[in-house]
Amino acid sequence: NDVLENAHMERANGTIKNEYLNRWEIKSEKELSRRLNAACEGYNNRAHKSLSKKTPIEFELELKETPENKRAVLEVFTVEKSIHNQNQLTLFPGL
């Protein structure tokens, strides 16, 4: 696997880990699951500067309503500078 493909997810995972999970003393798998759900809920419901101060949920809903030909294009490249998986950013397959 090429790490560059997952840079956007690695950033989200890092934020959840560093801003939420590392601040809590987690003592069981059940508590980890509960805290992880709380962290994801917090992350997805707070405004993000990179999303024009929208929450990820608001951004996704707006994107879903935007015709595909009107969406900004984001290309994710591999180390070889070629597009490896052209459909990896497809949020709504079949639409």
Short mmCIF file of C-alpha atoms in Angstrom, two decimals:
data_model
loop_
_atom_site.label_atom_id
_atom_site.label_comp_id
_atom_site.label_asym_id
_atom_site.label_seq_id
_atom_site.Cartn_x
_atom_site.Cartn_y
_atom_site.Cartn_z
CA ASN A 1 0.00 0.00 0.00
CA ASP A 2 1.08 3.51 -0.76
CA VAL A 3 0.84 5.77 2.29
CA LEU A 4 0.20 8.86 0.15
CA GLU A 5 -3.17 7.42 -0.87
CA ASN A 6 -4.39 7.68 2.70
CA ALA A 7 -3.02 11.07 3.71
CA HIS A 8 -6.49 12.58 4.17
CA MET A 9 -7.59 9.69 6.42
CA GLU A 10 -4.30 9.66 8.33
CA ARG A 11 -4.89 13.31 9.19
CA ALA A 12 -8.39 12.60 10.52
CA ASN A 13 -7.14 9.59 12.49
CA GLY A 14 -4.27 11.65 13.92
CA THR A 15 -6.67 14.39 15.01
CA ILE A 16 -8.94 11.89 16.75
CA LYS A 17 -5.98 10.24 18.45
CA ASN A 18 -4.15 13.41 19.51
CA GLU A 19 -7.06 15.68 20.36
CA TYR A 20 -9.29 13.09 21.98
CA LEU A 21 -7.94 9.62 22.76
CA ASN A 22 -4.52 10.65 24.12
CA ARG A 23 -6.22 12.93 26.65
CA TRP A 24 -8.23 10.14 28.23
CA GLU A 25 -7.06 7.29 30.43
CA ILE A 26 -8.75 4.31 28.81
CA LYS A 27 -8.82 1.13 30.89
CA SER A 28 -10.92 -1.33 28.89
CA GLU A 29 -11.91 -2.26 25.38
CA LYS A 30 -15.50 -1.27 26.16
CA GLU A 31 -14.35 2.17 27.33
CA LEU A 32 -12.15 2.51 24.22
CA SER A 33 -15.14 1.79 22.01
CA ARG A 34 -17.31 4.32 23.87
CA ARG A 35 -14.60 6.99 23.83
CA LEU A 36 -13.79 6.38 20.16
CA ASN A 37 -17.45 6.84 19.26
CA ALA A 38 -17.51 10.09 21.28
CA ALA A 39 -14.32 11.30 19.55
CA CYS A 40 -15.72 10.57 16.08
CA GLU A 41 -18.98 12.27 17.00
CA GLY A 42 -17.08 15.34 18.21
CA TYR A 43 -14.85 15.41 15.14
CA ASN A 44 -17.76 15.09 12.71
CA ASN A 45 -19.89 17.73 14.42
CA ARG A 46 -17.37 20.54 14.84
CA ALA A 47 -16.57 23.14 12.21
CA HIS A 48 -13.37 22.64 10.19
CA LYS A 49 -11.46 25.51 8.63
CA SER A 50 -10.54 23.31 5.65
CA LEU A 51 -14.27 22.78 4.96
CA SER A 52 -15.11 26.50 4.90
CA LYS A 53 -16.05 26.35 8.60
CA LYS A 54 -18.61 23.61 8.01
CA THR A 55 -18.81 20.37 9.95
CA PRO A 56 -17.87 17.24 7.98
CA ILE A 57 -21.52 16.21 8.13
CA GLU A 58 -22.68 19.57 6.72
CA PHE A 59 -19.99 19.39 4.03
CA GLU A 60 -20.98 15.86 3.03
CA LEU A 61 -24.67 16.77 2.81
CA GLU A 62 -23.85 19.83 0.70
CA LEU A 63 -21.55 17.77 -1.52
CA LYS A 64 -24.23 15.14 -2.03
CA GLU A 65 -26.54 17.86 -3.38
CA THR A 66 -23.84 19.30 -5.68
CA PRO A 67 -23.86 17.85 -9.22
CA GLU A 68 -20.70 15.86 -9.88
CA ASN A 69 -19.66 18.16 -12.73
CA LYS A 70 -19.80 21.15 -10.32
CA ARG A 71 -17.61 19.59 -7.60
CA ALA A 72 -14.00 20.60 -7.06
CA VAL A 73 -11.61 17.94 -8.31
CA LEU A 74 -9.12 16.43 -5.88
CA GLU A 75 -6.54 14.05 -7.26
CA VAL A 76 -4.68 11.78 -4.87
CA PHE A 77 -1.29 10.67 -6.17
CA THR A 78 1.04 7.80 -5.37
CA VAL A 79 4.80 8.00 -4.89
CA GLU A 80 5.19 7.43 -8.63
CA LYS A 81 2.98 10.53 -9.25
CA SER A 82 0.33 8.50 -10.99
CA ILE A 83 -3.31 8.19 -10.00
CA HIS A 84 -3.51 4.78 -8.33
CA ASN A 85 -7.18 4.48 -7.43
CA GLN A 86 -9.34 6.93 -9.30
CA ASN A 87 -12.47 5.98 -7.35
CA GLN A 88 -11.06 6.19 -3.82
CA LEU A 89 -12.70 9.57 -3.21
CA THR A 90 -16.09 8.50 -4.52
CA LEU A 91 -18.41 9.15 -1.59
CA PHE A 92 -21.66 8.10 -3.22
CA PRO A 93 -21.14 5.14 -5.58
CA GLY A 94 -23.86 4.83 -8.15
CA LEU A 95 -25.02 8.45 -7.95
#
